[in-house]
mmCIF file of C-alpha atoms in Angstrom:
data_model
loop_
_atom_site.group_PDB
_atom_site.id
_atom_site.type_symbol
_atom_site.label_atom_id
_atom_site.label_comp_id
_atom_site.label_asym_id
_atom_site.label_seq_id
_atom_site.Cartn_x
_atom_site.Cartn_y
_atom_site.Cartn_z
ATOM 1 C CA MET A 1 89.356 -2.573 92.438
ATOM 2 C CA ALA A 2 89.444 -1.329 96.062
ATOM 3 C CA PRO A 3 86.091 -0.327 97.639
ATOM 4 C CA TRP A 4 86.388 3.378 96.944
ATOM 5 C CA GLU A 5 88.705 3.484 93.932
ATOM 6 C CA ARG A 6 87.336 5.269 90.907
ATOM 7 C CA SER A 7 88.180 4.496 87.304
ATOM 8 C CA PRO A 8 90.793 6.862 85.795
ATOM 9 C CA ALA A 9 88.175 8.257 83.421
ATOM 10 C CA LEU A 10 85.897 9.260 86.284
ATOM 11 C CA ALA A 11 88.782 10.637 88.319
ATOM 12 C CA ARG A 12 89.692 13.042 85.514
ATOM 13 C CA VAL A 13 86.245 14.658 85.272
ATOM 14 C CA ALA A 14 86.431 18.173 86.714
ATOM 15 C CA ALA A 15 83.863 20.511 88.261
ATOM 16 C CA VAL A 16 80.996 18.012 88.336
ATOM 17 C CA THR A 17 78.023 19.250 90.366
ATOM 18 C CA VAL A 18 77.131 16.610 92.961
ATOM 19 C CA ILE A 19 74.763 18.623 95.193
ATOM 20 C CA GLN A 20 72.541 21.548 94.304
ATOM 21 C CA THR A 21 69.927 23.336 96.398
ATOM 22 C CA THR A 22 67.575 26.137 95.410
ATOM 23 C CA ALA A 23 65.831 28.300 98.037
ATOM 24 C CA LEU A 24 65.922 25.309 100.411
ATOM 25 C CA THR A 25 64.064 26.101 103.627
ATOM 26 C CA LYS A 26 63.258 24.100 106.748
ATOM 27 C CA ARG A 27 61.166 25.551 109.570
ATOM 28 C CA TYR A 28 60.180 23.918 112.858
ATOM 29 C CA GLY A 29 57.244 24.316 115.211
ATOM 30 C CA SER A 30 54.331 26.694 115.332
ATOM 31 C CA ALA A 31 56.777 29.591 115.539
ATOM 32 C CA GLN A 32 58.263 28.453 112.219
ATOM 33 C CA VAL A 33 61.828 28.788 113.487
ATOM 34 C CA PRO A 34 64.148 28.416 110.471
ATOM 35 C CA ALA A 35 66.821 25.717 110.547
ATOM 36 C CA LEU A 36 67.560 26.447 106.872
ATOM 37 C CA ASP A 37 66.498 29.703 105.282
ATOM 38 C CA ASP A 38 66.331 30.137 101.491
ATOM 39 C CA LEU A 39 69.582 28.199 101.003
ATOM 40 C CA SER A 40 70.940 27.963 97.453
ATOM 41 C CA ILE A 41 74.315 26.244 97.051
ATOM 42 C CA GLU A 42 76.215 24.155 94.551
ATOM 43 C CA VAL A 43 78.732 21.516 95.639
ATOM 44 C CA VAL A 44 81.177 20.139 93.085
ATOM 45 C CA ASP A 45 83.640 17.266 93.197
ATOM 46 C CA GLY A 46 86.677 17.362 95.435
ATOM 47 C CA VAL A 47 86.441 17.994 99.186
ATOM 48 C CA THR A 48 83.899 20.609 100.259
ATOM 49 C CA GLY A 49 83.930 21.873 103.824
ATOM 50 C CA LEU A 50 80.595 22.813 105.364
ATOM 51 C CA VAL A 51 81.410 25.396 108.032
ATOM 52 C CA GLY A 52 79.193 26.670 110.810
ATOM 53 C CA ALA A 53 78.747 26.809 114.550
ATOM 54 C CA ASN A 54 76.393 24.396 116.289
ATOM 55 C CA GLY A 55 72.864 25.222 115.155
ATOM 56 C CA ALA A 56 73.994 26.695 111.844
ATOM 57 C CA GLY A 57 71.993 24.115 109.899
ATOM 58 C CA LYS A 58 74.727 21.707 108.801
ATOM 59 C CA SER A 59 73.153 18.498 110.099
ATOM 60 C CA THR A 60 69.685 19.578 108.966
ATOM 61 C CA LEU A 61 71.017 20.095 105.458
ATOM 62 C CA ILE A 62 72.609 16.642 105.353
ATOM 63 C CA LYS A 63 69.429 14.955 106.604
ATOM 64 C CA ILE A 64 67.391 16.696 103.913
ATOM 65 C CA LEU A 65 69.891 15.747 101.217
ATOM 66 C CA LEU A 66 69.684 12.106 102.314
ATOM 67 C CA GLY A 67 65.897 12.141 102.200
ATOM 68 C CA LEU A 68 65.632 11.629 105.961
ATOM 69 C CA LEU A 69 63.911 14.968 106.534
ATOM 70 C CA ALA A 70 61.462 16.809 104.296
ATOM 71 C CA PRO A 71 62.109 20.502 103.564
ATOM 72 C CA THR A 72 59.432 23.101 104.185
ATOM 73 C CA SER A 73 60.028 24.584 100.746
ATOM 74 C CA GLY A 74 62.629 24.791 98.010
ATOM 75 C CA SER A 75 64.337 21.999 96.104
ATOM 76 C CA ALA A 76 67.554 20.003 96.081
ATOM 77 C CA SER A 77 69.268 17.322 94.042
ATOM 78 C CA VAL A 78 72.030 14.864 94.901
ATOM 79 C CA LEU A 79 74.011 13.211 92.112
ATOM 80 C CA GLY A 80 71.351 14.388 89.695
ATOM 81 C CA HIS A 81 68.480 12.858 91.695
ATOM 82 C CA ASP A 82 65.734 15.111 93.048
ATOM 83 C CA ILE A 83 65.449 14.532 96.799
ATOM 84 C CA GLU A 84 61.674 14.363 96.501
ATOM 85 C CA GLY A 85 60.844 10.732 95.923
ATOM 86 C CA SER A 86 64.456 9.574 95.441
ATOM 87 C CA GLY A 87 65.589 9.183 99.040
ATOM 88 C CA GLU A 88 66.295 5.451 98.852
ATOM 89 C CA GLN A 89 68.189 5.785 95.572
ATOM 90 C CA ILE A 90 70.275 8.630 96.988
ATOM 91 C CA ARG A 91 71.084 6.743 100.180
ATOM 92 C CA ARG A 92 72.300 3.746 98.167
ATOM 93 C CA ALA A 93 74.655 6.009 96.187
ATOM 94 C CA VAL A 94 75.915 8.073 99.132
ATOM 95 C CA GLY A 95 78.176 7.054 101.993
ATOM 96 C CA TYR A 96 77.071 8.771 105.211
ATOM 97 C CA MET A 97 79.069 9.011 108.421
ATOM 98 C CA PRO A 98 76.855 10.422 111.208
ATOM 99 C CA GLU A 99 78.191 12.659 113.940
ATOM 100 C CA HIS A 100 76.913 10.707 116.935
ATOM 101 C CA ASP A 101 77.851 7.220 118.086
ATOM 102 C CA CYS A 102 75.519 4.776 116.326
ATOM 103 C CA LEU A 103 77.528 1.567 116.641
ATOM 104 C CA PRO A 104 75.985 -1.502 118.313
ATOM 105 C CA PRO A 105 78.390 -2.290 121.180
ATOM 106 C CA ASP A 106 77.765 -6.044 121.172
ATOM 107 C CA MET A 107 78.561 -6.502 117.471
ATOM 108 C CA ARG A 108 81.914 -7.251 115.858
ATOM 109 C CA CYS A 109 83.139 -4.506 113.562
ATOM 110 C CA ILE A 110 83.540 -6.790 110.543
ATOM 111 C CA ASP A 111 79.973 -8.072 110.948
ATOM 112 C CA PHE A 112 78.623 -4.537 111.236
ATOM 113 C CA VAL A 113 80.392 -3.295 108.125
ATOM 114 C CA VAL A 114 79.277 -6.373 106.155
ATOM 115 C CA HIS A 115 75.721 -5.753 107.327
ATOM 116 C CA MET A 116 75.848 -2.127 106.185
ATOM 117 C CA GLY A 117 77.147 -3.255 102.823
ATOM 118 C CA ARG A 118 74.242 -5.666 102.495
ATOM 119 C CA MET A 119 71.827 -2.893 103.480
ATOM 120 C CA SER A 120 73.225 -0.824 100.611
ATOM 121 C CA GLY A 121 72.545 -3.591 98.102
ATOM 122 C CA LEU A 122 75.754 -5.631 97.993
ATOM 123 C CA PRO A 123 75.463 -9.423 97.672
ATOM 124 C CA PRO A 124 76.919 -11.468 100.589
ATOM 125 C CA ALA A 125 80.321 -12.367 99.097
ATOM 126 C CA PRO A 126 81.149 -8.886 97.722
ATOM 127 C CA ALA A 127 79.980 -7.350 101.006
ATOM 128 C CA ARG A 128 82.445 -9.496 102.980
ATOM 129 C CA GLU A 129 85.265 -8.766 100.529
ATOM 130 C CA ARG A 130 84.677 -5.037 100.527
ATOM 131 C CA ALA A 131 84.285 -4.914 104.311
ATOM 132 C CA ALA A 132 87.701 -6.533 104.807
ATOM 133 C CA ASP A 133 89.219 -4.203 102.227
ATOM 134 C CA VAL A 134 87.763 -1.006 103.607
ATOM 135 C CA LEU A 135 88.660 -1.880 107.207
ATOM 136 C CA ARG A 136 92.237 -2.342 106.057
ATOM 137 C CA HIS A 137 92.164 1.091 104.407
ATOM 138 C CA VAL A 138 90.921 2.823 107.560
ATOM 139 C CA GLY A 139 93.389 1.018 109.798
ATOM 140 C CA LEU A 140 91.113 -1.483 111.570
ATOM 141 C CA ALA A 141 92.246 -4.711 109.929
ATOM 142 C CA GLU A 142 93.822 -6.069 113.117
ATOM 143 C CA GLU A 143 90.844 -5.074 115.263
ATOM 144 C CA ARG A 144 87.990 -6.069 112.961
ATOM 145 C CA TYR A 145 86.884 -9.116 114.994
ATOM 146 C CA ARG A 146 86.572 -7.201 118.270
ATOM 147 C CA LEU A 147 83.248 -6.085 119.710
ATOM 148 C CA MET A 148 82.809 -2.394 119.022
ATOM 149 C CA GLY A 149 81.745 -1.719 122.607
ATOM 150 C CA GLY A 150 85.433 -2.032 123.536
ATOM 151 C CA TYR A 151 86.640 0.373 120.853
ATOM 152 C CA SER A 152 88.263 3.700 121.636
ATOM 153 C CA THR A 153 86.690 6.882 120.253
ATOM 154 C CA GLY A 154 89.188 6.945 117.412
ATOM 155 C CA MET A 155 88.442 3.345 116.467
ATOM 156 C CA LYS A 156 84.700 4.021 116.535
ATOM 157 C CA GLN A 157 85.137 6.963 114.176
ATOM 158 C CA ARG A 158 87.123 4.740 111.797
ATOM 159 C CA ALA A 159 84.414 2.080 111.965
ATOM 160 C CA LYS A 160 81.788 4.685 111.075
ATOM 161 C CA LEU A 161 83.929 5.819 108.154
ATOM 162 C CA ALA A 162 84.354 2.214 106.996
ATOM 163 C CA GLN A 163 80.590 1.586 106.878
ATOM 164 C CA ALA A 164 80.188 4.789 104.839
ATOM 165 C CA LEU A 165 82.665 3.512 102.250
ATOM 166 C CA VAL A 166 81.879 -0.197 102.059
ATOM 167 C CA HIS A 167 79.383 0.004 99.180
ATOM 168 C CA ASP A 168 81.717 2.054 96.929
ATOM 169 C CA PRO A 169 79.666 5.280 97.108
ATOM 170 C CA GLU A 170 79.541 7.994 94.460
ATOM 171 C CA LEU A 171 79.548 10.702 97.154
ATOM 172 C CA VAL A 172 80.540 10.730 100.827
ATOM 173 C CA MET A 173 78.966 12.915 103.520
ATOM 174 C CA LEU A 174 80.927 13.088 106.766
ATOM 175 C CA ASP A 175 79.320 14.832 109.749
ATOM 176 C CA GLU A 176 82.026 16.001 112.199
ATOM 177 C CA PRO A 177 84.378 13.039 111.508
ATOM 178 C CA THR A 178 87.037 14.262 113.961
ATOM 179 C CA ASN A 179 84.602 14.742 116.835
ATOM 180 C CA GLY A 180 86.154 13.635 120.140
ATOM 181 C CA LEU A 181 89.531 12.680 118.674
ATOM 182 C CA ASP A 182 92.926 13.556 120.124
ATOM 183 C CA PRO A 183 95.333 15.515 117.890
ATOM 184 C CA ALA A 184 97.111 12.437 116.501
ATOM 185 C CA ALA A 185 93.873 10.606 115.721
ATOM 186 C CA ARG A 186 92.461 13.806 114.223
ATOM 187 C CA ASP A 187 95.414 14.079 111.853
ATOM 188 C CA ASP A 188 94.963 10.447 110.817
ATOM 189 C CA MET A 189 91.258 10.982 110.115
ATOM 190 C CA LEU A 190 91.944 14.128 108.077
ATOM 191 C CA ALA A 191 94.525 12.218 106.044
ATOM 192 C CA LEU A 192 91.887 9.572 105.294
ATOM 193 C CA VAL A 193 89.363 12.222 104.218
ATOM 194 C CA HIS A 194 91.956 13.870 101.999
ATOM 195 C CA ARG A 195 92.793 10.523 100.434
ATOM 196 C CA ILE A 196 89.145 9.746 99.687
ATOM 197 C CA GLY A 197 88.574 13.081 97.996
ATOM 198 C CA HIS A 198 91.863 13.568 96.190
ATOM 199 C CA ASP A 199 93.544 10.209 95.636
ATOM 200 C CA PHE A 200 90.420 8.192 94.875
ATOM 201 C CA GLY A 201 88.284 10.910 93.345
ATOM 202 C CA ILE A 202 85.158 10.451 95.456
ATOM 203 C CA PRO A 203 83.448 13.798 96.157
ATOM 204 C CA VAL A 204 83.313 14.549 99.888
ATOM 205 C CA LEU A 205 81.060 16.886 101.874
ATOM 206 C CA VAL A 206 82.543 17.215 105.347
ATOM 207 C CA THR A 207 81.227 19.273 108.251
ATOM 208 C CA SER A 208 83.284 20.632 111.100
ATOM 209 C CA HIS A 209 83.221 23.462 113.603
ATOM 210 C CA LEU A 210 87.042 23.236 113.851
ATOM 211 C CA LEU A 211 87.745 25.576 110.976
ATOM 212 C CA GLY A 212 91.469 24.957 110.813
ATOM 213 C CA GLU A 213 90.752 21.358 109.844
ATOM 214 C CA LEU A 214 88.803 22.356 106.758
ATOM 215 C CA GLU A 215 91.450 24.687 105.403
ATOM 216 C CA ARG A 216 93.906 21.778 105.482
ATOM 217 C CA ILE A 217 91.840 19.377 103.379
ATOM 218 C CA SER A 218 89.070 21.221 101.517
ATOM 219 C CA ASP A 219 88.950 22.542 97.964
ATOM 220 C CA HIS A 220 85.765 24.530 98.545
ATOM 221 C CA VAL A 221 84.108 26.061 101.598
ATOM 222 C CA VAL A 222 80.411 26.684 102.281
ATOM 223 C CA VAL A 223 79.734 28.879 105.328
ATOM 224 C CA LEU A 224 76.342 28.725 107.061
ATOM 225 C CA ASP A 225 75.022 30.831 109.914
ATOM 226 C CA GLY A 226 71.516 30.521 111.296
ATOM 227 C CA GLY A 227 70.539 28.398 108.313
ATOM 228 C CA ARG A 228 71.547 31.048 105.788
ATOM 229 C CA LEU A 229 74.425 31.034 103.323
ATOM 230 C CA LEU A 230 77.188 33.477 104.156
ATOM 231 C CA ARG A 231 79.782 32.456 101.577
ATOM 232 C CA SER A 232 80.560 29.689 99.121
ATOM 233 C CA GLU A 233 83.820 29.674 97.194
ATOM 234 C CA ALA A 234 87.148 27.978 96.584
ATOM 235 C CA THR A 235 89.178 27.617 99.783
ATOM 236 C CA ARG A 236 92.211 29.404 98.344
ATOM 237 C CA SER A 237 90.060 32.430 97.448
ATOM 238 C CA PHE A 238 88.400 32.249 100.861
ATOM 239 C CA LEU A 239 91.753 32.358 102.646
ATOM 240 C CA ALA A 240 93.097 35.107 100.376
ATOM 241 C CA ASP A 241 90.516 37.453 101.888
ATOM 242 C CA THR A 242 92.615 37.678 105.054
ATOM 243 C CA GLY A 243 96.035 37.239 103.478
ATOM 244 C CA THR A 244 98.437 40.104 104.133
ATOM 245 C CA VAL A 245 101.917 40.904 102.866
ATOM 246 C CA LEU A 246 104.943 41.753 105.017
ATOM 247 C CA VAL A 247 107.599 44.093 103.611
ATOM 248 C CA GLU A 248 111.075 44.709 104.995
ATOM 249 C CA VAL A 249 113.278 47.529 103.727
ATOM 250 C CA THR A 250 116.657 49.023 104.634
ATOM 251 C CA GLY A 251 118.094 52.453 104.012
ATOM 252 C CA GLU A 252 119.033 55.817 105.475
ATOM 253 C CA GLY A 253 116.735 57.624 107.883
ATOM 254 C CA ASP A 254 113.440 56.130 108.982
ATOM 255 C CA ALA A 255 113.180 53.688 106.091
ATOM 256 C CA GLN A 256 110.105 51.898 107.401
ATOM 257 C CA ARG A 257 108.130 55.126 107.921
ATOM 258 C CA ARG A 258 109.086 56.514 104.522
ATOM 259 C CA MET A 259 108.167 53.284 102.769
ATOM 260 C CA GLY A 260 104.842 53.035 104.604
ATOM 261 C CA GLU A 261 103.864 56.594 103.753
ATOM 262 C CA ALA A 262 104.787 56.090 100.097
ATOM 263 C CA LEU A 263 102.759 52.860 99.859
ATOM 264 C CA ALA A 264 99.760 54.567 101.486
ATOM 265 C CA ALA A 265 100.060 57.400 98.958
ATOM 266 C CA ARG A 266 99.744 54.770 96.223
ATOM 267 C CA GLY A 267 96.449 53.560 97.645
ATOM 268 C CA LEU A 268 97.574 50.639 99.808
ATOM 269 C CA SER A 269 96.386 50.077 103.386
ATOM 270 C CA CYS A 270 99.394 49.307 105.561
ATOM 271 C CA ARG A 271 100.744 49.612 109.082
ATOM 272 C CA PRO A 272 103.929 48.952 111.098
ATOM 273 C CA HIS A 273 104.374 45.340 112.184
ATOM 274 C CA GLY A 274 107.351 44.683 114.461
ATOM 275 C CA GLY A 275 109.952 46.438 112.326
ATOM 276 C CA LEU A 276 108.184 45.449 109.111
ATOM 277 C CA ILE A 277 105.318 46.889 107.089
ATOM 278 C CA GLU A 278 102.106 44.873 106.882
ATOM 279 C CA ILE A 279 99.914 45.483 103.845
ATOM 280 C CA ASP A 280 96.228 44.555 104.006
ATOM 281 C CA PRO A 281 94.634 42.016 101.612
ATOM 282 C CA VAL A 282 94.903 43.061 98.008
ATOM 283 C CA THR A 283 91.907 43.093 95.666
ATOM 284 C CA PRO A 284 91.644 41.820 92.100
ATOM 285 C CA ASP A 285 91.334 45.396 90.762
ATOM 286 C CA LEU A 286 95.069 45.710 91.371
ATOM 287 C CA ALA A 287 95.419 43.267 88.482
ATOM 288 C CA ALA A 288 93.133 45.226 86.123
ATOM 289 C CA ASP A 289 96.001 46.319 83.924
ATOM 290 C CA GLN A 290 97.489 42.822 83.753
ATOM 291 C CA GLY A 291 95.140 41.646 80.975
ATOM 292 C CA GLY A 292 92.750 38.708 80.936
ATOM 293 C CA THR A 293 92.867 35.298 79.347
ATOM 294 C CA PRO A 294 95.694 34.993 76.780
ATOM 295 C CA GLU A 295 94.453 35.306 73.230
ATOM 296 C CA GLY A 296 93.410 31.933 71.903
ATOM 297 C CA GLY A 297 93.607 30.332 75.360
ATOM 298 C CA PRO A 298 90.735 28.443 76.976
ATOM 299 C CA ALA A 299 88.478 30.289 79.371
ATOM 300 C CA PRO A 300 89.297 29.164 82.922
ATOM 301 C CA GLU A 301 86.790 27.640 85.306
ATOM 302 C CA ALA A 302 85.238 29.975 87.887
ATOM 303 C CA GLY A 303 87.518 28.731 90.678
ATOM 304 C CA ASP A 304 90.548 29.070 88.397
ATOM 305 C CA ARG A 305 89.549 32.618 87.478
ATOM 306 C CA ASP A 306 89.362 33.535 91.171
ATOM 307 C CA GLY A 307 92.796 32.049 91.786
ATOM 308 C CA GLU A 308 94.288 33.742 88.708
ATOM 309 C CA ALA A 309 92.843 37.128 89.711
ATOM 310 C CA ALA A 310 94.277 36.795 93.215
ATOM 311 C CA ALA A 311 97.673 35.739 91.850
ATOM 312 C CA ALA A 312 97.721 38.663 89.398
ATOM 313 C CA ALA A 313 96.794 41.090 92.182
ATOM 314 C CA HIS A 314 99.660 39.816 94.338
ATOM 315 C CA ASP A 315 102.051 40.105 91.396
ATOM 316 C CA ARG A 316 100.938 43.696 90.864
ATOM 317 C CA LEU A 317 101.403 44.409 94.573
ATOM 318 C CA ARG A 318 104.955 43.079 94.473
ATOM 319 C CA ASP A 319 105.672 45.322 91.487
ATOM 320 C CA LEU A 320 104.325 48.346 93.357
ATOM 321 C CA VAL A 321 106.424 47.534 96.421
ATOM 322 C CA ARG A 322 109.551 47.030 94.331
ATOM 323 C CA ASP A 323 109.002 50.263 92.364
ATOM 324 C CA THR A 324 108.295 52.245 95.534
ATOM 325 C CA ALA A 325 111.465 51.001 97.227
ATOM 326 C CA ALA A 326 113.503 51.892 94.118
ATOM 327 C CA ASP A 327 111.986 55.397 93.966
ATOM 328 C CA LEU A 328 112.987 55.973 97.608
ATOM 329 C CA ASP A 329 116.444 54.445 97.078
ATOM 330 C CA LEU A 330 115.700 51.823 99.727
ATOM 331 C CA GLY A 331 116.897 48.249 99.802
ATOM 332 C CA LEU A 332 114.100 45.683 99.559
ATOM 333 C CA VAL A 333 114.918 42.796 101.906
ATOM 334 C CA ARG A 334 111.731 40.740 101.534
ATOM 335 C CA VAL A 335 108.126 40.701 100.402
ATOM 336 C CA GLN A 336 106.418 37.856 102.239
ATOM 337 C CA ALA A 337 102.816 36.712 101.892
ATOM 338 C CA ARG A 338 100.969 35.753 105.074
ATOM 339 C CA THR A 339 98.123 33.300 104.428
ATOM 340 C CA GLY A 340 94.855 34.000 106.178
ATOM 341 C CA ARG A 341 92.934 31.580 108.361
ATOM 342 C CA LEU A 342 89.369 30.350 108.057
ATOM 343 C CA GLU A 343 88.742 31.523 111.608
ATOM 344 C CA ASP A 344 89.583 35.094 110.585
ATOM 345 C CA VAL A 345 87.222 35.121 107.619
ATOM 346 C CA PHE A 346 84.453 33.374 109.555
ATOM 347 C CA ARG A 347 84.771 35.870 112.407
ATOM 348 C CA ASP A 348 84.390 38.761 109.972
ATOM 349 C CA GLU A 349 81.434 37.195 108.152
ATOM 350 C CA VAL A 350 79.248 36.074 111.062
ATOM 351 C CA PRO A 351 77.121 38.903 112.467
ATOM 352 C CA ALA A 352 77.699 39.755 116.111
#
């Protein structure tokens, strides 16, 4: 089995909580400046993006979860282990990729990754085997015998990822894995992160201040600001908050104006948009008359319920648009959804 491959049985388990914090707080200095402030979150399997500007508390949270930093108050667990008194056990089960360069320049990459495997409890032979395997997976097989002091930034980031994966972790924490990379190398790193979380079923907590990266690879998003939780939800629900709909109609007279006024009269917020009509994000109450879970069907998970509510609201919106165009005897050319961006939601959430 490859270093990070999970058994099919484990890969099928859904919505497993891997990290949980309750009122987690960390304060520094005599002024008791909060780095984390009453933070309560739950991280499940899949890829979770931890979003926040520099100083938001992302790195502090990871250090506390790894048992490298003691909280001022509150509690947390990682893979079912309480962080208090279980730091070594957690660190053996977690693969951690730090943000800053921590690679010894005068050491060969293969030797470093083997060493990190040994530090995590692997015997010598399995450590060498897994190191070779994981370096192949991250694209450093041909460069594994080089001294890391001569590595490019992209190669160093891959080496850091390899040492996080060598011991076949149950959870991976990646702190700014694309830091300093050019666009091509960034895409390659994101593809690796996606593969770890989705193809091999290892839960991933990944931090980044480049919000567009997280919307490409994450299943869930946790937004921090000043050490406090702003939002935590499925990425698709997060993005739906800024999703708009574009409508194009044809007909006699000022078709666009007539359609816009009629939609506004039906309770929709809309405006002209370059010859089209742009309708603001819809809310789940538009789907109130669509019914709930089919009789006899299983109750969906929380994330599924959010997605189903959003889908039903968009379906209801399309029906309203179609009915309104028919009432006005206008031709409906298109109804096109515009997906929001994490930057838009984050900008709205963070206080000025």
